[in-house]
Coordinates of C-alpha atoms in Angstrom, one line a residue:
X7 CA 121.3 -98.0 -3.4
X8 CA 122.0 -95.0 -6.4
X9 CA 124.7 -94.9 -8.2
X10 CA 124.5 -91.2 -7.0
X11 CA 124.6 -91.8 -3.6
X12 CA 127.0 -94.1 -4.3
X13 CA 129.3 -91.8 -5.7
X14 CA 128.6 -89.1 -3.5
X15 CA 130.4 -91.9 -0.3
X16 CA 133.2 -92.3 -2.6
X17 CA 133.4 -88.4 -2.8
X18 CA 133.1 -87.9 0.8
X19 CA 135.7 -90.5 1.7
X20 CA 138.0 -89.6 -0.9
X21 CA 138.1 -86.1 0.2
X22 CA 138.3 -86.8 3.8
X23 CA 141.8 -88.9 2.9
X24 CA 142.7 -86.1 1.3
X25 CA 142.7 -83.4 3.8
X26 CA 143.8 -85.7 6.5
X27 CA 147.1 -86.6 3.8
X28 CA 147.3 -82.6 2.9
X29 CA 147.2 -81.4 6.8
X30 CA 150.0 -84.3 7.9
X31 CA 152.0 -82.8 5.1
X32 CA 151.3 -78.9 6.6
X33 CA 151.7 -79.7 10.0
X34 CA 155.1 -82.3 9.7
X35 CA 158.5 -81.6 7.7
X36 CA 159.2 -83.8 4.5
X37 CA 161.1 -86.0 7.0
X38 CA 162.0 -89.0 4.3
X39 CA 163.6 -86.7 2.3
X40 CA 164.9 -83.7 4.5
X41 CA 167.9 -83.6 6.7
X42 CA 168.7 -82.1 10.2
X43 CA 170.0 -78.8 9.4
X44 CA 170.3 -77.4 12.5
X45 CA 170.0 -78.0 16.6
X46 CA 168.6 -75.6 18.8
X47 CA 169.0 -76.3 22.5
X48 CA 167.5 -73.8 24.9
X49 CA 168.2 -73.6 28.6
X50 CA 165.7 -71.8 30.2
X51 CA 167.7 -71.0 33.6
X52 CA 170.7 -71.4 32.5
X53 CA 172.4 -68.5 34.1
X54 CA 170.2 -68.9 36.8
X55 CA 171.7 -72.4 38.0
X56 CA 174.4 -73.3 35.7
X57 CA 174.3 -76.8 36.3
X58 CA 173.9 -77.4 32.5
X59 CA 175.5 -75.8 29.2
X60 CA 174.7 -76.5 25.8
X61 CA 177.7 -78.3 25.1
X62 CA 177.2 -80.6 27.8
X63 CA 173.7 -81.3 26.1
X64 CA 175.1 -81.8 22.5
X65 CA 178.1 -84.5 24.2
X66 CA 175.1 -86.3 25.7
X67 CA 173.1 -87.0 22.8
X68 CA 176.6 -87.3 20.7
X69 CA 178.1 -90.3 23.3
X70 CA 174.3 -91.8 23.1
X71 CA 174.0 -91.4 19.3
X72 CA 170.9 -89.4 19.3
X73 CA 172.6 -85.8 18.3
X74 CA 170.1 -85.1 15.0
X75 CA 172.1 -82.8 13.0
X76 CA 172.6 -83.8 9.5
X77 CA 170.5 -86.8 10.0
X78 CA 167.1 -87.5 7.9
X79 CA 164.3 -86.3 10.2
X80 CA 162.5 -89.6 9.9
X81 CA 165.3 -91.4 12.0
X82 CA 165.0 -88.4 14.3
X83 CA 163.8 -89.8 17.6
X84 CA 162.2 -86.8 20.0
X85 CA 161.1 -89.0 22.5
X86 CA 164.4 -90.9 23.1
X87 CA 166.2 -87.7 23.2
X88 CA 164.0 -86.7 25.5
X89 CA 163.6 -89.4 27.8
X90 CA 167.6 -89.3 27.5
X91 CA 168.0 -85.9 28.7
X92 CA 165.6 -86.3 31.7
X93 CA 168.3 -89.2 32.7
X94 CA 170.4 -86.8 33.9
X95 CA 169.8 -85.6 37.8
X96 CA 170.3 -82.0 36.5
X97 CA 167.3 -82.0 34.2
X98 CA 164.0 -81.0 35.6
X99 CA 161.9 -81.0 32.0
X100 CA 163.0 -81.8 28.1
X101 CA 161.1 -81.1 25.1
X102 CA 161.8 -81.9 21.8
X103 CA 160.8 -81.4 18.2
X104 CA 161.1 -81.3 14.6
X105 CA 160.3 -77.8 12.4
X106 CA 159.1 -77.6 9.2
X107 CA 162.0 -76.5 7.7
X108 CA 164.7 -78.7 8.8
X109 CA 165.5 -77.7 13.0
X110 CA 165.7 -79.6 16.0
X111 CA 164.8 -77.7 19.0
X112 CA 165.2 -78.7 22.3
X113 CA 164.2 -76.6 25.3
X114 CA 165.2 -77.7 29.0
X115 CA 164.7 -76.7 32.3
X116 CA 167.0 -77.4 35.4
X117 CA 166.4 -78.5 39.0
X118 CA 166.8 -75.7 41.0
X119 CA 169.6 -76.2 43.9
X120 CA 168.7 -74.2 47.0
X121 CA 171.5 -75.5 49.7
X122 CA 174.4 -77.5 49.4
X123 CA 175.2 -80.4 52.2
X124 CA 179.0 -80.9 53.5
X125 CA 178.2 -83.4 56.5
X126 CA 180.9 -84.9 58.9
X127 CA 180.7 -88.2 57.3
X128 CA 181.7 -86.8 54.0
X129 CA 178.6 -86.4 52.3
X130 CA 178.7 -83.7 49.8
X131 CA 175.8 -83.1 47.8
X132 CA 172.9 -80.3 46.6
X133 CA 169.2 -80.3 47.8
X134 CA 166.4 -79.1 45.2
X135 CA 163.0 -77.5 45.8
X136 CA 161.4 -80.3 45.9
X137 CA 163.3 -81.8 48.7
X138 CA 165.5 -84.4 46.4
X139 CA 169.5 -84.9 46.6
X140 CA 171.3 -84.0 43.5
X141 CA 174.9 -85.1 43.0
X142 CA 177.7 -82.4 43.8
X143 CA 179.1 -80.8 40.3
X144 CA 181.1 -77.9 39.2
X145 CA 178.4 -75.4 40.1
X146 CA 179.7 -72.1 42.0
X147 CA 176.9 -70.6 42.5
X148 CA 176.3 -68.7 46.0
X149 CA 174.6 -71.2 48.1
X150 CA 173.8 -72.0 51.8
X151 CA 176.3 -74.3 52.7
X152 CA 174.8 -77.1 55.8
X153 CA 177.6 -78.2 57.5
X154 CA 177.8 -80.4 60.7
X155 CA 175.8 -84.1 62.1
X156 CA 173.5 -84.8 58.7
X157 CA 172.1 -87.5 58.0
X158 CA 169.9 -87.8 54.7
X159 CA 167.1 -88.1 55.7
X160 CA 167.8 -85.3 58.6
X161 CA 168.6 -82.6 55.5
X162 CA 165.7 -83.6 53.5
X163 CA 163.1 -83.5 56.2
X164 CA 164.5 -80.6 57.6
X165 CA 167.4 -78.9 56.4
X166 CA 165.6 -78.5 53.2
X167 CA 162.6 -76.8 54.2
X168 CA 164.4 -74.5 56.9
X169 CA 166.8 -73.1 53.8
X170 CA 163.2 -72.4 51.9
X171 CA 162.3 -70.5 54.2
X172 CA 165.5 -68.8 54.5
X173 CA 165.2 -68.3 50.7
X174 CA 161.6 -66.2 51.3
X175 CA 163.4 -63.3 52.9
X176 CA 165.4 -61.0 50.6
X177 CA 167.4 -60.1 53.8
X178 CA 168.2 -63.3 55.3
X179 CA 168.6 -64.9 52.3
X180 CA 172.0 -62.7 51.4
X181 CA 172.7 -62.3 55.1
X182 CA 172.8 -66.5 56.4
X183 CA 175.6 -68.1 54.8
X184 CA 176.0 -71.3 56.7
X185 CA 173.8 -73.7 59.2
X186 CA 175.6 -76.0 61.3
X187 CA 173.7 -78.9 62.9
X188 CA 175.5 -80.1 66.3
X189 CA 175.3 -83.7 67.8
X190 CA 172.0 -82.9 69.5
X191 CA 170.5 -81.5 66.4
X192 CA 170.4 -77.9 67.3
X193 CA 171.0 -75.3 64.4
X194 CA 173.6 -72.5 64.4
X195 CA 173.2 -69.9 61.5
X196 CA 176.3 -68.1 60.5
X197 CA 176.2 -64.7 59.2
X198 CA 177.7 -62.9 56.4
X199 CA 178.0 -60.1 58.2
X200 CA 178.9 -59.9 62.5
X201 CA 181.6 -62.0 64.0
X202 CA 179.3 -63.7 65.5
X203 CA 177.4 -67.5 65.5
X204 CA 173.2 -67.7 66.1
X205 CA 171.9 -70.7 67.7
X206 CA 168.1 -71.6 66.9
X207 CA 167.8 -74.5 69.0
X208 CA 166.6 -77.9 68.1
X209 CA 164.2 -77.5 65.1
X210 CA 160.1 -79.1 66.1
X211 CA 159.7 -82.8 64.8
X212 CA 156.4 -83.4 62.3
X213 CA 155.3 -86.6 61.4
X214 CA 154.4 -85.5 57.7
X215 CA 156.2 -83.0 55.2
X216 CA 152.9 -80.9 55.2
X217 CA 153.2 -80.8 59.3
X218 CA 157.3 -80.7 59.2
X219 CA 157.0 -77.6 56.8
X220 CA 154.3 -75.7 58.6
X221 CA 156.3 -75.7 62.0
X222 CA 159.7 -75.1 60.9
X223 CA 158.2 -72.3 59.0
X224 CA 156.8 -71.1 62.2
X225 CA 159.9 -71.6 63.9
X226 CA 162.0 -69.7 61.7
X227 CA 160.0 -67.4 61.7
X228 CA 159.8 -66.5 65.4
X229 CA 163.5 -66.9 65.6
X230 CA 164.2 -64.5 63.3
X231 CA 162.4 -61.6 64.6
X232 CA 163.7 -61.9 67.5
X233 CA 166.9 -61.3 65.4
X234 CA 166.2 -59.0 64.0
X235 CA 164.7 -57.0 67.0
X236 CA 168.4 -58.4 68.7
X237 CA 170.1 -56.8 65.5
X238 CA 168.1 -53.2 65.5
X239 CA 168.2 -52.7 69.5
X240 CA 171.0 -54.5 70.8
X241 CA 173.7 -55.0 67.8
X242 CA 173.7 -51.3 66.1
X243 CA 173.8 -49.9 69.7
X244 CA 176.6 -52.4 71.4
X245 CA 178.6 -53.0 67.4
X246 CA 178.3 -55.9 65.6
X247 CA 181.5 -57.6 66.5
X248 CA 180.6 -57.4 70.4
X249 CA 179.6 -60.8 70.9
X250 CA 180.8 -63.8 69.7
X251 CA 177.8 -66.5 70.5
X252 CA 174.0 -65.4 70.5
X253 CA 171.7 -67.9 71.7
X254 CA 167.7 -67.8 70.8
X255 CA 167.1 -71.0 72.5
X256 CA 164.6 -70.2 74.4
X257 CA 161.9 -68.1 73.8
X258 CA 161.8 -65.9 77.1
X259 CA 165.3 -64.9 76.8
X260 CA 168.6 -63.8 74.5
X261 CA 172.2 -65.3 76.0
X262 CA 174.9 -63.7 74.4
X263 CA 179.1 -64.9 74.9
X264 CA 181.2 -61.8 75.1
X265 CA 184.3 -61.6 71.9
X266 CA 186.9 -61.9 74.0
X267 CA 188.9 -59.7 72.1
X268 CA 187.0 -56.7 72.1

């Protein structure tokens, strides 16, 4: 082999070491010699849900000894912190990571609550969009509250995908404050707004979450325009506090239970 061609491999590889030493350094802080000089912690929806606050964040990482600030970036450990925010049945997504010139960001989403579950055996807990319990908490937040005989398994195969669909209509969605679920399993819906109590019947049974979806989406739907027909001819015409029960039961017909004192 030349001593040119020689020289020229040693070139190549020397100057390949270099730019892979010189882009590290671009692309990552001085971390065995710079400090933590600052945490940013970003909530995404946090006045959305309000399950979470920063402080809450920055007590978590203190009480687990991973809070960065004022630390050497080297011993800062992203992944821990963010495998120790996801730990928390709040937390939907964590990210983590170092900057250039000394921060710690971390942004987070939250799981979003879409009905809370006060059963007759105590129960008391939230139900997320993707059908999973989350512990109760301070949140305040204006939610569908599902009262009555719950089970579980009963509010996340059902209750959970009748208050999506609930959540799809801008009307409904202000209008339905409460379902009750009775010993048989029929739903009542109480309204915001009427002095009154709606039963939908017994919700239809799916063996799959696909098939359990599909049909109570169907069911609501049918239900509710018959409501809403109810509400437009019947309601505005005989006054809203006229009746005390409505009944949508059955499809071919509306009973309705007098207010006794009107």
């Amino acid at each position: 082999m030349k001593v040119k061609t020689v020289l020229t491999i040693i070139f190549d590889i020397a100057l390949i070491v270099y730019l892979a030493l010189a882009f590290t350094s671009f692309n990552k802080p001085k971390e065995t010699i710079t400090k933590c000089i600052g945490v940013n912690i970003s909530i995404e929806d946090e006045t959305t849900n309000g399950f979470l606050s920063k402080e809450e964040i920055k007590s978590r990482l203190e009480n687990n000894h991973l809070y960065p600030l004022a630390k050497p970036l080297r011993y800062v450990n992203t992944r821990k912190i963010e495998e120790t925010l996801k730990m928390s049945p709040f937390v939907k997504t964590a990210e983590c990571y170092k900057t250039i010139n000394g921060y710690v960001n971390i942004i987070l989403t939250q799981r979003m609550p879409i009905v809370r579950i006060k059963a007759n055996n105590g129960s008391d807990y939230y139900l997320d969009d993707n059908d999973c319990v989350m512990p109760n908490s301070h949140y305040t937040s204006d939610l569908i509250i599902a009262t009555g005989n719950i089970s579980t398994k009963f509010a996340t195969n059902y209750i959970s995908p009748l208050s999506k669909e609930i959540m799809e209509h801008e009307f409904w969605k202000n209008q339905i404050e409460q379902i009750n679920v009775l010993p048989d399993l029929s739903i009542e819906i109480v309204p915001r707004v009427g002095n009154h109590i709606i039963c939908f019947g017994r919700m239809p049974e799916g063996k799959t979450k696909e098939d359990r979806s599909a049909l109570i989406k169907e069911f609501f739907n049918k239900k509710i325009t018959r409501l809403e027909k109810f509400y437009k001819y019947g309601l505005s015409q005989a006054g809203w506090n006229k009746y005390c029960y409505i009944n949508l039961e059955f499809d071919n017909q509306i009973i309705c239970k007098k207010n006794k004192k009107i």
